[in-house]
Amino acid sequence: MKSLVVFASGSGSNAENLVQYFREHSSGIQVKACFCNQPEAGVIRRMHRLGIPTIVFNKSFINDKGSFEMALSLFQPDLIVLAGYLWLFPSYLVEKYRNKTINIHPALLPKFGGKGMYGDKVHQAVIDSAENKSGITIHYVNEQFDEGAVIKQVEIPVGTDDTVDSLKQKIHRLEFEHLPMVIEEMLR
Ligand code: GRF
């Protein structure tokens, strides 16, 4: 059984989708744990409902290399997925899990990425710049926000009638479809 560990800071719909997808598909992959840096985040309730152990941590815990590495290694991750995780992934973890840590970004990088570009801000920026397409980027995590090598991008058209909410919904649908498949391909 391959082990997935998800890092999330927000609502956690991608985390939930991964748990359910890998429960329903006999791909030998399981979400073993969720790490969350935001005590109020919706993802905590979702994971509780699904029976997934969730570790809520703060800056001092993740900056404590020895302790945090030990906590993470309890789940023996074959792949770490950042799904709406807002802090920079620390360099000691990037190094230890290089090419085993991926992020999903709700736009076509390298545009609309970097520090502070997350959630609705991304979709608002896409609409403000009158882009005629957006999409998702799944990429490896390196020491910079949103700069690791791209694994997969999927585009969708953006219409003049699109709003932040409509775009967000379309992007989430793409994420739910493609993120599990990319993970399956990587862990095969
Ligand atoms: C997703 O759109 C993902 O691309 C981005 O943050 C969002 C998280 O959404 N990194 P959710 O918490 O999974 O609902």
PDB file of C-alpha atoms and ligand atoms in Angstrom:
ATOM      1  CA  MET A   1       0.000   0.000   0.000  1.00  0.00           C
ATOM      2  CA  LYS A   2       1.446   3.373  -1.025  1.00  0.00           C
ATOM      3  CA  SER A   3       1.053   6.161   1.492  1.00  0.00           C
ATOM      4  CA  LEU A   4      -0.123   9.677   0.673  1.00  0.00           C
ATOM      5  CA  VAL A   5       0.150  12.548   3.106  1.00  0.00           C
ATOM      6  CA  VAL A   6      -1.781  15.736   2.366  1.00  0.00           C
ATOM      7  CA  PHE A   7      -0.886  19.228   3.590  1.00  0.00           C
ATOM      8  CA  ALA A   8      -3.773  21.704   3.581  1.00  0.00           C
ATOM      9  CA  SER A   9      -4.638  25.088   5.110  1.00  0.00           C
ATOM     10  CA  GLY A  10      -8.194  25.664   3.945  1.00  0.00           C
ATOM     11  CA  SER A  11     -11.487  24.074   3.017  1.00  0.00           C
ATOM     12  CA  GLY A  12      -9.914  20.771   2.003  1.00  0.00           C
ATOM     13  CA  SER A  13     -12.201  19.751  -0.840  1.00  0.00           C
ATOM     14  CA  ASN A  14      -9.201  18.369  -2.729  1.00  0.00           C
ATOM     15  CA  ALA A  15      -8.039  16.468   0.337  1.00  0.00           C
ATOM     16  CA  GLU A  16     -11.510  14.964   0.722  1.00  0.00           C
ATOM     17  CA  ASN A  17     -11.658  14.090  -2.957  1.00  0.00           C
ATOM     18  CA  LEU A  18      -8.324  12.268  -2.680  1.00  0.00           C
ATOM     19  CA  VAL A  19      -9.467  10.273   0.353  1.00  0.00           C
ATOM     20  CA  GLN A  20     -12.674   9.227  -1.394  1.00  0.00           C
ATOM     21  CA  TYR A  21     -11.083   8.556  -4.769  1.00  0.00           C
ATOM     22  CA  PHE A  22      -8.460   6.243  -3.338  1.00  0.00           C
ATOM     23  CA  ARG A  23     -11.051   4.468  -1.191  1.00  0.00           C
ATOM     24  CA  GLU A  24     -13.156   3.788  -4.262  1.00  0.00           C
ATOM     25  CA  HIS A  25     -10.333   2.829  -6.635  1.00  0.00           C
ATOM     26  CA  SER A  26      -8.246  -0.225  -5.924  1.00  0.00           C
ATOM     27  CA  SER A  27      -5.008   1.477  -6.854  1.00  0.00           C
ATOM     28  CA  GLY A  28      -3.095   0.462  -3.738  1.00  0.00           C
ATOM     29  CA  ILE A  29      -2.885   4.076  -2.584  1.00  0.00           C
ATOM     30  CA  GLN A  30      -4.240   5.455   0.672  1.00  0.00           C
ATOM     31  CA  VAL A  31      -4.365   8.906   2.255  1.00  0.00           C
ATOM     32  CA  LYS A  32      -2.707   8.167   5.575  1.00  0.00           C
ATOM     33  CA  ALA A  33      -2.758  11.587   7.205  1.00  0.00           C
ATOM     34  CA  CYS A  34      -3.392  15.272   6.799  1.00  0.00           C
ATOM     35  CA  PHE A  35      -1.144  18.013   8.168  1.00  0.00           C
ATOM     36  CA  CYS A  36      -2.842  21.366   8.692  1.00  0.00           C
ATOM     37  CA  ASN A  37      -1.346  24.673   9.851  1.00  0.00           C
ATOM     38  CA  GLN A  38      -4.685  26.420  10.388  1.00  0.00           C
ATOM     39  CA  PRO A  39      -6.680  25.394  13.487  1.00  0.00           C
ATOM     40  CA  GLU A  40      -9.939  26.791  12.044  1.00  0.00           C
ATOM     41  CA  ALA A  41      -9.604  25.184   8.627  1.00  0.00           C
ATOM     42  CA  GLY A  42     -12.534  23.279   7.141  1.00  0.00           C
ATOM     43  CA  VAL A  43     -10.204  20.455   6.169  1.00  0.00           C
ATOM     44  CA  ILE A  44      -9.974  19.392   9.821  1.00  0.00           C
ATOM     45  CA  ARG A  45     -13.711  18.657  10.012  1.00  0.00           C
ATOM     46  CA  ARG A  46     -13.658  16.909   6.670  1.00  0.00           C
ATOM     47  CA  MET A  47     -10.777  14.635   7.707  1.00  0.00           C
ATOM     48  CA  HIS A  48     -12.395  13.940  11.069  1.00  0.00           C
ATOM     49  CA  ARG A  49     -15.588  12.853   9.289  1.00  0.00           C
ATOM     50  CA  LEU A  50     -13.551  10.584   7.030  1.00  0.00           C
ATOM     51  CA  GLY A  51     -11.492   9.130   9.877  1.00  0.00           C
ATOM     52  CA  ILE A  52      -8.154  10.461   8.604  1.00  0.00           C
ATOM     53  CA  PRO A  53      -5.631  11.395  11.308  1.00  0.00           C
ATOM     54  CA  THR A  54      -4.980  15.119  11.181  1.00  0.00           C
ATOM     55  CA  ILE A  55      -1.998  16.827  12.729  1.00  0.00           C
ATOM     56  CA  VAL A  56      -2.532  20.514  13.394  1.00  0.00           C
ATOM     57  CA  PHE A  57       0.797  22.273  13.710  1.00  0.00           C
ATOM     58  CA  ASN A  58       2.212  25.738  14.201  1.00  0.00           C
ATOM     59  CA  LYS A  59       5.350  27.530  12.987  1.00  0.00           C
ATOM     60  CA  SER A  60       7.501  26.409  15.870  1.00  0.00           C
ATOM     61  CA  PHE A  61       6.626  22.737  15.314  1.00  0.00           C
ATOM     62  CA  ILE A  62       7.352  22.770  11.578  1.00  0.00           C
ATOM     63  CA  ASN A  63      10.545  24.733  12.196  1.00  0.00           C
ATOM     64  CA  ASP A  64      11.671  22.035  14.611  1.00  0.00           C
ATOM     65  CA  LYS A  65      13.270  19.801  11.980  1.00  0.00           C
ATOM     66  CA  GLY A  66      13.846  16.752  14.155  1.00  0.00           C
ATOM     67  CA  SER A  67      10.391  16.592  15.712  1.00  0.00           C
ATOM     68  CA  PHE A  68       8.483  17.425  12.575  1.00  0.00           C
ATOM     69  CA  GLU A  69      10.433  14.973  10.430  1.00  0.00           C
ATOM     70  CA  MET A  70       9.692  12.304  12.987  1.00  0.00           C
ATOM     71  CA  ALA A  71       5.949  13.126  13.004  1.00  0.00           C
ATOM     72  CA  LEU A  72       5.815  12.996   9.224  1.00  0.00           C
ATOM     73  CA  SER A  73       7.844   9.813   8.943  1.00  0.00           C
ATOM     74  CA  LEU A  74       5.308   8.004  11.175  1.00  0.00           C
ATOM     75  CA  PHE A  75       3.102   7.932   8.067  1.00  0.00           C
ATOM     76  CA  GLN A  76       5.946   6.820   5.736  1.00  0.00           C
ATOM     77  CA  PRO A  77       4.835   9.022   2.843  1.00  0.00           C
ATOM     78  CA  ASP A  78       5.529   7.781  -0.669  1.00  0.00           C
ATOM     79  CA  LEU A  79       4.132  11.091  -1.878  1.00  0.00           C
ATOM     80  CA  ILE A  80       3.276  14.372  -0.151  1.00  0.00           C
ATOM     81  CA  VAL A  81       0.528  16.453  -1.757  1.00  0.00           C
ATOM     82  CA  LEU A  82       0.150  20.141  -0.981  1.00  0.00           C
ATOM     83  CA  ALA A  83      -3.532  20.829  -1.627  1.00  0.00           C
ATOM     84  CA  GLY A  84      -4.251  24.411  -0.693  1.00  0.00           C
ATOM     85  CA  TYR A  85      -1.309  24.622   1.708  1.00  0.00           C
ATOM     86  CA  LEU A  86      -0.316  28.252   2.178  1.00  0.00           C
ATOM     87  CA  TRP A  87       3.049  28.269   3.949  1.00  0.00           C
ATOM     88  CA  LEU A  88       6.318  27.790   2.139  1.00  0.00           C
ATOM     89  CA  PHE A  89       7.304  24.128   2.417  1.00  0.00           C
ATOM     90  CA  PRO A  90      10.493  24.175   4.522  1.00  0.00           C
ATOM     91  CA  SER A  91      13.728  23.515   2.675  1.00  0.00           C
ATOM     92  CA  TYR A  92      14.687  20.571   4.910  1.00  0.00           C
ATOM     93  CA  LEU A  93      11.483  18.797   3.830  1.00  0.00           C
ATOM     94  CA  VAL A  94      11.928  19.803   0.192  1.00  0.00           C
ATOM     95  CA  GLU A  95      15.357  18.191   0.352  1.00  0.00           C
ATOM     96  CA  LYS A  96      14.210  15.050   2.157  1.00  0.00           C
ATOM     97  CA  TYR A  97      11.149  14.527  -0.079  1.00  0.00           C
ATOM     98  CA  ARG A  98      12.501  15.955  -3.337  1.00  0.00           C
ATOM     99  CA  ASN A  99      10.488  14.666  -6.305  1.00  0.00           C
ATOM    100  CA  LYS A 100       8.091  13.168  -3.775  1.00  0.00           C
ATOM    101  CA  THR A 101       6.261  16.405  -2.992  1.00  0.00           C
ATOM    102  CA  ILE A 102       3.765  17.963  -5.372  1.00  0.00           C
ATOM    103  CA  ASN A 103       1.529  21.009  -5.289  1.00  0.00           C
ATOM    104  CA  ILE A 104      -1.676  21.857  -7.097  1.00  0.00           C
ATOM    105  CA  HIS A 105      -2.151  25.440  -8.219  1.00  0.00           C
ATOM    106  CA  PRO A 106      -5.436  26.811  -9.580  1.00  0.00           C
ATOM    107  CA  ALA A 107      -4.005  28.604 -12.637  1.00  0.00           C
ATOM    108  CA  LEU A 108      -1.573  28.103 -15.493  1.00  0.00           C
ATOM    109  CA  LEU A 109       1.848  28.734 -13.966  1.00  0.00           C
ATOM    110  CA  PRO A 110       4.163  30.588 -14.322  1.00  0.00           C
ATOM    111  CA  LYS A 111       1.398  33.186 -14.574  1.00  0.00           C
ATOM    112  CA  PHE A 112      -0.625  33.961 -11.440  1.00  0.00           C
ATOM    113  CA  GLY A 113       1.653  32.216  -8.992  1.00  0.00           C
ATOM    114  CA  GLY A 114       4.061  33.074  -6.210  1.00  0.00           C
ATOM    115  CA  LYS A 115       3.752  34.243  -2.635  1.00  0.00           C
ATOM    116  CA  GLY A 116       0.291  35.566  -1.811  1.00  0.00           C
ATOM    117  CA  MET A 117      -1.313  34.148  -4.953  1.00  0.00           C
ATOM    118  CA  TYR A 118      -3.836  31.680  -3.627  1.00  0.00           C
ATOM    119  CA  GLY A 119      -7.567  31.018  -3.577  1.00  0.00           C
ATOM    120  CA  ASP A 120      -9.895  33.680  -4.945  1.00  0.00           C
ATOM    121  CA  LYS A 121      -6.998  36.083  -5.516  1.00  0.00           C
ATOM    122  CA  VAL A 122      -5.759  33.860  -8.317  1.00  0.00           C
ATOM    123  CA  HIS A 123      -9.121  33.725 -10.084  1.00  0.00           C
ATOM    124  CA  GLN A 124      -9.652  37.475  -9.585  1.00  0.00           C
ATOM    125  CA  ALA A 125      -6.250  38.175 -11.147  1.00  0.00           C
ATOM    126  CA  VAL A 126      -7.077  35.943 -14.127  1.00  0.00           C
ATOM    127  CA  ILE A 127     -10.364  37.809 -14.671  1.00  0.00           C
ATOM    128  CA  ASP A 128      -8.771  41.245 -14.141  1.00  0.00           C
ATOM    129  CA  SER A 129      -6.187  40.531 -16.803  1.00  0.00           C
ATOM    130  CA  ALA A 130      -8.881  39.437 -19.260  1.00  0.00           C
ATOM    131  CA  GLU A 131      -7.203  36.082 -19.877  1.00  0.00           C
ATOM    132  CA  ASN A 132      -9.126  33.874 -22.266  1.00  0.00           C
ATOM    133  CA  LYS A 133      -7.920  30.721 -20.554  1.00  0.00           C
ATOM    134  CA  SER A 134      -7.034  29.429 -17.120  1.00  0.00           C
ATOM    135  CA  GLY A 135      -6.529  25.960 -15.723  1.00  0.00           C
ATOM    136  CA  ILE A 136      -4.602  23.924 -13.219  1.00  0.00           C
ATOM    137  CA  THR A 137      -0.926  23.219 -12.718  1.00  0.00           C
ATOM    138  CA  ILE A 138       0.362  20.192 -10.852  1.00  0.00           C
ATOM    139  CA  HIS A 139       4.056  20.592 -10.161  1.00  0.00           C
ATOM    140  CA  TYR A 140       6.923  19.394  -8.009  1.00  0.00           C
ATOM    141  CA  VAL A 141       7.647  21.448  -4.928  1.00  0.00           C
ATOM    142  CA  ASN A 142      10.987  23.191  -4.628  1.00  0.00           C
ATOM    143  CA  GLU A 143      12.272  25.910  -2.310  1.00  0.00           C
ATOM    144  CA  GLN A 144      10.220  28.683  -3.973  1.00  0.00           C
ATOM    145  CA  PHE A 145       6.461  29.203  -4.088  1.00  0.00           C
ATOM    146  CA  ASP A 146       4.964  27.675  -7.268  1.00  0.00           C
ATOM    147  CA  GLU A 147       8.273  27.333  -9.124  1.00  0.00           C
ATOM    148  CA  GLY A 148       8.976  23.594  -9.245  1.00  0.00           C
ATOM    149  CA  ALA A 149       8.964  21.608 -12.497  1.00  0.00           C
ATOM    150  CA  VAL A 150       5.546  21.211 -14.054  1.00  0.00           C
ATOM    151  CA  ILE A 151       4.101  17.698 -14.107  1.00  0.00           C
ATOM    152  CA  LYS A 152       0.780  18.468 -15.750  1.00  0.00           C
ATOM    153  CA  GLN A 153      -1.291  21.442 -16.845  1.00  0.00           C
ATOM    154  CA  VAL A 154      -4.884  21.340 -18.010  1.00  0.00           C
ATOM    155  CA  GLU A 155      -6.528  24.379 -19.607  1.00  0.00           C
ATOM    156  CA  ILE A 156     -10.089  25.633 -19.705  1.00  0.00           C
ATOM    157  CA  PRO A 157     -11.501  28.655 -21.527  1.00  0.00           C
ATOM    158  CA  VAL A 158     -12.418  31.756 -19.535  1.00  0.00           C
ATOM    159  CA  GLY A 159     -15.475  33.579 -20.862  1.00  0.00           C
ATOM    160  CA  THR A 160     -16.336  37.255 -20.475  1.00  0.00           C
ATOM    161  CA  ASP A 161     -19.253  36.167 -18.258  1.00  0.00           C
ATOM    162  CA  ASP A 162     -17.031  34.163 -15.884  1.00  0.00           C
ATOM    163  CA  THR A 163     -16.822  35.320 -12.272  1.00  0.00           C
ATOM    164  CA  VAL A 164     -14.472  34.346  -9.470  1.00  0.00           C
ATOM    165  CA  ASP A 165     -17.061  31.827  -8.287  1.00  0.00           C
ATOM    166  CA  SER A 166     -17.772  30.274 -11.662  1.00  0.00           C
ATOM    167  CA  LEU A 167     -14.068  29.977 -12.391  1.00  0.00           C
ATOM    168  CA  LYS A 168     -13.396  28.517  -8.971  1.00  0.00           C
ATOM    169  CA  GLN A 169     -16.035  25.840  -9.540  1.00  0.00           C
ATOM    170  CA  LYS A 170     -14.684  24.916 -12.961  1.00  0.00           C
ATOM    171  CA  ILE A 171     -11.127  24.759 -11.631  1.00  0.00           C
ATOM    172  CA  HIS A 172     -12.162  22.583  -8.697  1.00  0.00           C
ATOM    173  CA  ARG A 173     -13.831  20.152 -11.082  1.00  0.00           C
ATOM    174  CA  LEU A 174     -10.589  19.932 -13.074  1.00  0.00           C
ATOM    175  CA  GLU A 175      -8.584  19.421  -9.905  1.00  0.00           C
ATOM    176  CA  PHE A 176     -10.864  16.648  -8.662  1.00  0.00           C
ATOM    177  CA  GLU A 177     -10.516  14.853 -11.975  1.00  0.00           C
ATOM    178  CA  HIS A 178      -6.809  15.226 -12.668  1.00  0.00           C
ATOM    179  CA  LEU A 179      -4.986  15.295  -9.323  1.00  0.00           C
ATOM    180  CA  PRO A 180      -5.857  11.675  -8.389  1.00  0.00           C
ATOM    181  CA  MET A 181      -4.873  10.470 -11.873  1.00  0.00           C
ATOM    182  CA  VAL A 182      -1.508  12.227 -11.737  1.00  0.00           C
ATOM    183  CA  ILE A 183      -0.870  10.690  -8.317  1.00  0.00           C
ATOM    184  CA  GLU A 184      -1.761   7.227  -9.611  1.00  0.00           C
ATOM    185  CA  GLU A 185       0.636   7.661 -12.529  1.00  0.00           C
ATOM    186  CA  MET A 186       3.428   8.842 -10.252  1.00  0.00           C
ATOM    187  CA  LEU A 187       3.033   5.986  -7.788  1.00  0.00           C
ATOM    188  CA  ARG A 188       2.471   3.224 -10.302  1.00  0.00           C
TER     189      ARG A 188
HETATM  190  C1  GRF B   1      -7.270  24.626  -4.808  1.00  0.00           C
HETATM  191  O1  GRF B   1      -7.879  25.355  -5.808  1.00  0.00           O
HETATM  192  C2  GRF B   1      -5.800  24.397  -5.089  1.00  0.00           C
HETATM  193  O2  GRF B   1      -5.477  24.495  -6.439  1.00  0.00           O
HETATM  194  C3  GRF B   1      -5.127  25.537  -4.383  1.00  0.00           C
HETATM  195  O3  GRF B   1      -5.918  25.819  -3.273  1.00  0.00           O
HETATM  196  C4  GRF B   1      -7.242  25.384  -3.496  1.00  0.00           C
HETATM  197  C5  GRF B   1      -7.613  24.532  -2.331  1.00  0.00           C
HETATM  198  O4  GRF B   1      -8.972  24.221  -2.342  1.00  0.00           O
HETATM  199  N1  GRF B   1      -3.741  25.261  -4.106  1.00  0.00           N
HETATM  200  P1  GRF B   1      -9.523  23.162  -1.316  1.00  0.00           P
HETATM  201  O5  GRF B   1      -9.080  23.577   0.066  1.00  0.00           O
HETATM  202  O6  GRF B   1      -8.952  21.836  -1.712  1.00  0.00           O
HETATM  203  O7  GRF B   1     -11.011  23.211  -1.465  1.00  0.00           O
END
